[in-house]
Short mmCIF file of C-alpha atoms in Angstrom, two decimals:
data_model
loop_
_atom_site.label_atom_id
_atom_site.label_comp_id
_atom_site.label_asym_id
_atom_site.label_seq_id
_atom_site.Cartn_x
_atom_site.Cartn_y
_atom_site.Cartn_z
CA MET A 170 20.02 107.08 -36.04
CA GLY A 171 19.57 110.34 -34.14
CA LEU A 172 19.07 108.44 -30.90
CA PHE A 173 22.19 106.38 -31.52
CA LYS A 174 24.28 109.50 -32.10
CA LYS A 175 22.93 111.06 -28.91
CA LEU A 176 23.80 107.96 -26.90
CA LEU A 177 27.30 107.90 -28.37
CA ALA A 178 27.82 111.59 -27.63
CA ALA A 179 26.62 111.10 -24.04
CA TYR A 180 29.02 108.14 -23.64
CA PHE A 181 32.03 110.15 -24.83
CA ARG A 182 31.06 113.05 -22.54
CA CYS A 183 31.45 110.66 -19.58
CA TRP A 184 35.16 110.54 -20.42
CA ARG A 185 35.55 114.31 -20.31
CA PRO A 186 34.25 115.25 -16.87
CA HIS A 187 36.88 117.99 -16.53
CA VAL A 188 35.47 120.08 -19.40
CA GLY A 189 34.21 123.41 -18.13
CA LYS A 190 35.83 123.06 -14.69
CA SER A 191 38.79 124.77 -13.10
CA PRO A 192 42.00 122.70 -12.77
CA ALA A 193 41.56 122.53 -9.00
CA ASP A 194 37.99 121.27 -9.31
CA ALA A 195 39.00 118.79 -12.02
CA ALA A 196 41.85 117.45 -9.84
CA ARG A 197 39.56 117.13 -6.82
CA ASP A 198 36.91 115.35 -8.90
CA PHE A 199 39.57 113.01 -10.28
CA CYS A 200 40.84 112.04 -6.82
CA VAL A 201 37.44 111.89 -5.16
CA PRO A 202 34.92 111.27 -7.95
CA SER A 203 31.26 111.62 -7.22
CA LEU A 204 29.17 108.54 -7.77
CA ASN A 205 27.18 109.83 -10.70
CA GLY A 206 26.15 108.23 -13.96
CA ALA A 207 29.29 109.33 -15.77
CA PHE A 208 31.55 107.78 -13.15
CA LEU A 209 29.63 104.51 -13.17
CA THR A 210 29.75 104.42 -16.97
CA ARG A 211 33.53 104.87 -16.91
CA LEU A 212 33.88 102.23 -14.18
CA VAL A 213 31.79 99.66 -16.05
CA THR A 214 33.69 100.34 -19.27
CA ILE A 215 37.04 99.86 -17.54
CA ILE A 216 35.88 96.65 -15.87
CA ILE A 217 34.61 95.19 -19.15
CA ALA A 218 37.70 96.30 -21.07
CA GLY A 219 39.99 94.90 -18.37
CA PHE A 220 38.16 91.60 -18.35
CA LEU A 221 38.38 91.27 -22.12
CA VAL A 222 42.03 92.33 -22.36
CA PHE A 223 43.38 90.30 -19.44
CA ASN A 224 41.35 87.21 -20.23
CA TYR A 225 41.61 87.00 -23.98
CA LEU A 226 44.60 89.08 -25.05
CA LEU A 227 47.16 89.55 -22.31
CA ARG A 228 46.87 86.92 -19.63
CA PRO A 229 48.97 87.65 -16.55
CA CYS A 230 51.21 84.73 -15.60
CA PHE A 231 53.40 83.94 -12.62
CA ILE A 232 56.39 81.75 -13.35
CA LYS A 233 56.49 79.07 -10.70
CA GLY A 234 59.08 76.61 -11.99
CA GLY A 235 62.72 77.07 -12.90
CA SER A 236 62.79 75.16 -16.19
CA MET A 237 63.45 78.32 -18.20
CA GLU A 238 66.21 79.77 -16.00
CA PRO A 239 68.16 81.93 -16.45
CA THR A 240 66.10 83.34 -19.34
CA TYR A 241 63.03 83.54 -17.13
CA PRO A 242 63.81 83.32 -13.44
CA ARG A 243 61.64 81.45 -11.00
CA LEU A 244 58.89 83.50 -9.32
CA GLY A 245 58.91 85.97 -12.17
CA PHE A 246 55.93 87.68 -13.75
CA ASP A 247 54.95 88.15 -17.36
CA PHE A 248 51.97 88.48 -19.64
CA CYS A 249 50.98 85.84 -22.15
CA TRP A 250 50.36 87.58 -25.47
CA ARG A 251 47.65 85.48 -27.09
CA GLY A 252 48.11 87.03 -30.50
CA GLN A 253 51.69 85.83 -30.94
CA TYR A 254 50.79 83.44 -33.75
CA TRP A 255 47.70 85.01 -35.23
CA PHE A 256 49.63 86.08 -38.31
CA SER A 257 52.76 83.95 -38.22
CA GLN A 258 53.97 80.41 -37.63
CA PRO A 259 56.09 79.19 -34.73
CA LYS A 260 59.76 78.83 -35.54
CA ARG A 261 62.81 77.34 -33.90
CA GLY A 262 64.04 79.39 -30.96
CA ASP A 263 60.63 80.90 -30.18
CA ILE A 264 59.60 80.88 -26.56
CA VAL A 265 56.02 79.72 -26.30
CA ILE A 266 53.43 79.21 -23.63
CA ILE A 267 51.80 75.81 -23.90
CA ARG A 268 48.40 75.05 -22.46
CA PHE A 269 49.10 71.96 -20.37
CA THR A 270 45.84 71.55 -18.50
CA ARG A 271 42.95 73.93 -18.09
CA ASN A 272 44.75 75.90 -15.38
CA THR A 273 48.40 75.12 -16.02
CA LEU A 274 50.60 76.70 -18.66
CA LEU A 275 54.13 75.64 -19.56
CA LEU A 276 56.81 78.09 -20.66
CA LYS A 277 59.25 76.39 -23.08
CA ARG A 278 61.39 77.08 -26.10
CA ILE A 279 60.73 75.47 -29.49
CA VAL A 280 63.78 73.51 -30.65
CA ALA A 281 62.37 71.35 -33.45
CA LEU A 282 59.74 71.70 -36.14
CA PRO A 283 57.31 69.11 -37.57
CA GLY A 284 59.08 66.21 -39.28
CA GLU A 285 62.48 66.83 -37.71
CA THR A 286 64.39 64.33 -35.58
CA VAL A 287 65.33 65.28 -32.05
CA GLU A 288 68.05 63.63 -30.01
CA PHE A 289 70.00 64.36 -26.83
CA ARG A 290 73.57 63.04 -26.53
CA GLN A 291 75.47 63.79 -23.36
CA GLY A 292 73.43 66.91 -22.83
CA ARG A 293 73.79 68.24 -26.37
CA LEU A 294 70.79 68.63 -28.63
CA PHE A 295 70.91 67.25 -32.16
CA ILE A 296 68.28 68.15 -34.74
CA ASN A 297 68.31 65.89 -37.82
CA GLY A 298 71.69 64.61 -36.68
CA ARG A 299 73.27 68.08 -36.50
CA LEU A 300 74.28 69.78 -33.27
CA LEU A 301 72.06 72.77 -32.50
CA TYR A 302 73.77 75.95 -31.35
CA GLU A 303 72.04 76.97 -28.11
CA PRO A 304 73.56 80.07 -26.52
CA TYR A 305 70.63 80.35 -24.11
CA VAL A 306 71.52 77.10 -22.28
CA LYS A 307 73.79 78.26 -19.46
CA TYR A 308 73.80 75.28 -17.12
CA GLU A 309 75.45 71.88 -17.44
CA CYS A 310 73.32 69.11 -18.90
CA ASP A 311 73.85 65.37 -19.11
CA TRP A 312 70.65 64.28 -20.81
CA ASN A 313 70.53 61.34 -23.15
CA LEU A 314 67.44 60.72 -25.28
CA PRO A 315 67.28 58.42 -28.30
CA PRO A 316 66.28 60.03 -31.62
CA ARG A 317 62.59 60.60 -32.17
CA ARG A 318 60.69 62.24 -34.99
CA VAL A 319 58.41 65.18 -34.41
CA LYS A 320 54.96 64.27 -35.73
CA PRO A 321 53.21 66.41 -38.33
CA GLY A 322 51.33 69.29 -36.76
CA HIS A 323 53.51 69.03 -33.66
CA TYR A 324 56.43 71.07 -32.31
CA TYR A 325 59.19 70.03 -29.92
CA ALA A 326 59.91 72.33 -26.99
CA VAL A 327 62.39 72.14 -24.13
CA GLY A 328 63.22 74.39 -21.21
CA ASP A 329 66.51 76.33 -21.11
CA ASN A 330 67.46 74.97 -17.69
CA ARG A 331 68.62 71.41 -18.28
CA SER A 332 70.59 71.00 -15.07
CA MET A 333 67.72 69.02 -13.51
CA SER A 334 67.11 65.35 -14.12
CA ILE A 335 65.53 64.58 -17.49
CA SER A 336 62.63 62.84 -15.82
CA ARG A 337 61.75 65.92 -13.77
CA GLN A 338 61.28 68.35 -16.59
CA LYS A 339 58.17 68.36 -18.72
CA PHE A 340 59.28 68.77 -22.29
CA GLY A 341 58.64 67.15 -25.63
CA GLN A 342 56.39 67.37 -28.63
CA PHE A 343 52.95 68.81 -28.51
CA ARG A 344 50.22 69.76 -30.95
CA LYS A 345 50.35 73.23 -32.44
CA LYS A 346 46.84 73.87 -31.14
CA ARG A 347 48.27 73.69 -27.64
CA ILE A 348 50.26 76.89 -28.13
CA TYR A 349 48.48 79.39 -25.93
CA GLY A 350 50.64 82.35 -26.85
CA GLY A 351 54.05 83.82 -26.13
CA PRO A 352 55.59 85.85 -23.32
CA LEU A 353 55.18 89.59 -23.78
CA TRP A 354 58.78 90.28 -22.70
CA MET B 506 12.02 106.46 -31.81
CA VAL B 507 9.06 104.19 -32.41
CA LYS B 508 10.20 103.63 -35.98
CA LEU B 509 13.69 102.68 -34.76
CA ILE B 510 12.30 100.14 -32.30
CA LYS B 511 10.07 98.74 -35.04
CA TYR B 512 13.02 98.30 -37.38
CA LEU B 513 15.09 96.67 -34.61
CA VAL B 514 12.30 94.22 -33.83
CA ILE B 515 11.88 93.33 -37.51
CA ILE B 516 15.64 92.79 -37.93
CA ALA B 517 15.80 90.64 -34.79
CA ALA B 518 12.85 88.55 -35.97
CA LEU B 519 14.44 88.05 -39.39
CA CYS B 520 17.71 86.97 -37.77
CA VAL B 521 15.95 84.44 -35.55
CA ALA B 522 13.96 83.12 -38.51
CA GLY B 523 17.12 82.84 -40.59
CA VAL B 524 18.93 80.86 -37.90
CA PHE B 525 15.93 78.57 -37.48
CA ILE B 526 15.66 77.93 -41.22
CA TRP B 527 19.38 77.26 -41.46
CA LYS B 528 19.30 74.78 -38.59
CA HIS B 529 16.15 73.07 -39.83
CA PHE B 530 17.01 72.66 -43.48
CA PHE B 531 20.75 72.25 -43.35
CA GLY B 532 20.65 70.16 -40.18
CA LYS B 533 23.54 69.21 -37.94
CA SER B 534 26.77 67.86 -39.22
CA GLU B 535 28.17 64.54 -37.98
CA VAL B 536 30.78 66.46 -36.02
CA GLU B 537 28.07 68.39 -34.18
CA ILE B 538 26.17 65.17 -33.46
CA ILE B 539 29.28 63.57 -31.97
CA LYS B 540 29.94 66.66 -29.87
CA GLU B 541 26.41 66.50 -28.55
CA GLN B 542 26.93 62.82 -27.71
CA ILE B 543 29.96 63.69 -25.62
CA TYR B 544 28.19 66.53 -23.82
CA SER B 545 25.23 64.21 -23.16
CA LEU B 546 27.55 61.51 -21.82
CA ALA B 547 29.17 64.02 -19.47
CA SER B 548 25.75 65.14 -18.31
CA GLU B 549 24.50 61.58 -17.72
CA ALA B 550 27.65 60.57 -15.86
CA SER B 551 27.35 63.58 -13.54
CA LYS B 552 25.55 63.20 -10.26
CA LYS B 553 23.69 65.72 -8.14
CA ALA B 554 23.63 65.57 -4.36
CA GLY B 555 20.80 63.48 -2.98
CA GLU B 556 20.34 61.38 -6.09
CA SER B 557 18.17 58.35 -5.44
CA ILE B 558 19.20 54.77 -6.23
CA PRO B 559 16.61 54.31 -9.01
CA SER B 560 17.84 57.53 -10.63
CA ALA B 561 21.44 56.33 -10.31
CA ILE B 562 20.50 53.05 -12.00
CA ILE B 563 18.84 54.91 -14.87
CA HIS B 564 21.89 57.13 -15.32
CA ALA B 565 24.23 54.14 -15.31
CA LYS B 566 22.05 52.35 -17.87
CA THR B 567 22.04 55.45 -20.06
CA VAL B 568 25.81 55.80 -19.84
CA GLU B 569 26.45 52.25 -21.01
CA ASN B 570 24.47 52.95 -24.18
CA PHE B 571 27.06 55.49 -25.28
CA PHE B 572 29.63 52.70 -25.74
CA THR B 573 30.06 49.79 -28.12
CA ASP B 574 30.08 46.25 -26.88
CA PRO B 575 32.93 45.62 -26.27
CA CYS B 576 34.73 48.88 -25.66
CA TYR B 577 38.45 49.30 -24.92
CA ILE B 578 39.44 51.69 -22.19
CA ASN B 579 43.05 52.62 -21.49
CA VAL B 580 43.40 55.21 -18.77
CA GLY B 581 46.95 54.43 -17.73
CA THR B 582 46.19 52.22 -14.74
CA GLN B 583 45.70 48.47 -14.75
CA MET B 584 42.77 48.82 -12.40
CA PHE B 585 40.54 50.77 -14.77
CA SER B 586 41.95 49.75 -18.14
CA GLY B 587 40.79 46.86 -20.26
CA LYS B 588 38.03 45.49 -22.42
CA TYR B 589 34.55 46.25 -21.15
CA SER B 590 31.13 45.09 -22.23
CA GLN B 591 28.26 47.56 -22.08
CA ILE B 592 26.94 45.89 -18.94
CA GLN B 593 30.36 46.13 -17.28
CA ILE B 594 30.53 49.83 -18.15
CA GLY B 595 27.11 50.40 -16.63
CA ALA B 596 28.06 48.48 -13.49
CA SER B 597 31.39 50.34 -13.15
CA CYS B 598 29.66 53.65 -13.68
CA MET B 599 27.15 52.79 -10.94
CA ARG B 600 29.90 51.71 -8.58
CA TYR B 601 32.16 54.75 -9.07
CA ARG B 602 29.29 57.22 -8.94
CA GLN B 603 28.30 55.77 -5.58
CA MET B 604 31.72 56.76 -4.20
CA PHE B 605 30.75 60.40 -4.61
CA LYS B 606 28.10 62.58 -3.04
CA GLN B 607 28.11 64.64 -6.18
CA ILE B 608 30.15 64.73 -9.36
CA LYS B 609 30.22 66.95 -12.34
CA PHE B 610 31.87 65.88 -15.58
CA THR B 611 32.64 68.53 -18.16
CA ALA B 612 34.17 68.21 -21.59
CA HIS B 613 36.37 71.11 -22.71
CA ASP B 614 38.32 71.91 -25.86
CA LEU B 615 36.40 69.34 -27.82
CA GLU B 616 37.76 68.59 -31.26
CA VAL B 617 36.17 65.97 -33.52
CA ASN B 618 37.65 64.59 -36.74
CA LEU B 619 35.88 62.22 -39.11
CA THR B 620 38.54 59.62 -39.92
CA GLY B 621 36.59 57.51 -42.41
CA THR B 622 33.15 56.22 -43.28
CA GLY B 623 31.48 55.56 -39.97
CA THR B 624 34.52 56.34 -37.81
CA ALA B 625 35.61 59.43 -35.96
CA THR B 626 38.06 60.53 -33.31
CA ALA B 627 37.41 63.10 -30.61
CA PHE B 628 40.03 64.87 -28.52
CA LEU B 629 38.91 66.54 -25.34
CA THR B 630 39.91 67.68 -21.90
CA ALA B 631 37.73 65.88 -19.39
CA GLU B 632 37.23 67.61 -16.07
CA LEU B 633 35.91 65.91 -12.97
CA ARG B 634 34.76 68.01 -10.02
CA GLY B 635 33.21 66.20 -7.11
CA ILE B 636 32.87 65.58 -3.42
CA THR B 637 33.53 62.05 -2.19
CA ARG B 638 31.45 60.34 0.47
CA SER B 639 34.17 61.21 3.01
CA GLY B 640 33.85 64.90 2.15
CA ARG B 641 37.04 65.26 0.09
CA ASN B 642 36.96 67.65 -2.84
CA ILE B 643 38.25 66.23 -6.09
CA ASN B 644 39.18 68.27 -9.14
CA ALA B 645 40.97 66.38 -11.88
CA PHE B 646 41.70 66.84 -15.56
CA ARG B 647 42.58 64.28 -18.19
CA GLU B 648 43.27 64.63 -21.88
CA LEU B 649 41.33 61.92 -23.66
CA GLU B 650 41.17 60.51 -27.15
CA CYS B 651 37.88 58.77 -27.93
CA SER B 652 37.33 56.66 -31.02
CA PHE B 653 33.78 56.58 -32.34
CA VAL B 654 32.02 54.18 -34.68
CA PHE B 655 28.67 54.68 -36.34
CA HIS B 656 26.59 51.69 -35.27
CA LYS B 657 22.81 51.24 -35.43
CA ASP B 658 22.23 54.89 -36.39
CA LYS B 659 24.22 56.19 -33.45
CA TRP B 660 27.78 57.28 -32.83
CA LEU B 661 29.19 55.06 -30.09
CA ILE B 662 32.53 55.14 -28.30
CA SER B 663 34.66 52.11 -29.11
CA LYS B 664 37.95 53.17 -27.49
CA VAL B 665 39.09 55.62 -24.85
CA ASN B 666 42.76 56.49 -24.44
CA ILE B 667 44.56 58.90 -22.21
CA ARG B 668 46.44 61.35 -24.37
CA ARG B 669 49.73 62.87 -23.41
CA ILE B 670 49.76 66.58 -24.00
CA ILE B 671 53.53 66.78 -24.13
CA GLU B 672 55.49 63.67 -25.04
CA LYS B 673 59.25 63.22 -24.72
#
C-alpha cells in the first residue's frame, strides 16, 4: 500500500512542475519544457485521455451533406456525444447521429416513434394521420410517401432539408441500436 | 515490497483459475457458439497473398460446410442471389477468391438472437478488404442478416439476406 501511495504522489507531482520555481522560470518551463520523466508522464496521460475521450465519448464529426440544413449547415463541425441516451430514451424532435456503416454516420431528426404510422403528403409529414408541426423545416418540399408503420424497436428519422428529391436523401426507420449519439451543439 | 508482489501474484492466479473454472464448467452458450461460427467462416473465407491452389481448395471446402444444403442467398443482385447447394457454395467461393490476390473478411457488430428451438438469427456488418488480381483495392461493407439452423450438432447458415440499415 505504501508503494502505491508513493507512486500516486509521484504521478500528481508531475502535474505541478511549477512548485518551488519563480514565475519566470515556471513560464519558461511551460513554453519550452525539458524532456524529463514528469513531462513524458504528462504527455502520455494526455495522449491516453485524448484517445479515450475522442474515440469513446466525444467523437469529432464533419458534416459533409446538406440534409440537415439550415439547422446544421454543410461543411460544419460538431462532436458526437455518445452518452446522449445512456440515461434517457429518444423522443420525437431529437437530432440523432445514426451509425450507417462502419465509417459513415448520418445526422437526422427523429419524427416518429415505434408503432407510429408515417406518411408524406405533398411535402407535409403526417404521424398517425395527424399533421406534424415542424418549425425546423425551412425549405419547400413536395415529397409523397404512402403510410408505413414504424416497427417495434425502430425509430423514424428524416433530415430537415427536404428540398432535394426524395430518392436522394437517406431517411427512414432504423433500429434503436443504430443510434450512435447526438450532436453536442 | 516482496509481500505486495506475492499478494498480486496470488490474486492474479486466483482470477485466472476462476475464469478457467467458469469457462470449463459453465461452458459456452449457443449464442457464443454461433458467434464463433461466424468468425471462423470469415477467417476461412479470407485469403492471404501467395495462397496455393490446394490450400484454396481446402478453404473453399471448409466454407461450404458452414451452410445448409440448400441455402438461400439474397444479396440484392440477380447474379449472386438464389438457391445454392453446398457444392455450389464451395465452387463459388473458390471462383471469387481466385479473383483476389488477398482478401480479408471481418464480421463487426455481431448480434445473435435465438428465435426458437434449433433456429437463430445473426445480424452483422460484414467488411471485405482486398486487392484484386489487377491491383485494385476493394473495401466494402454490407449489413447482413443470417438465419441459422441447428443441424447434425452444428449451427449452419440456411439464409443470408442483405439488411437495410435505414428503410424508407
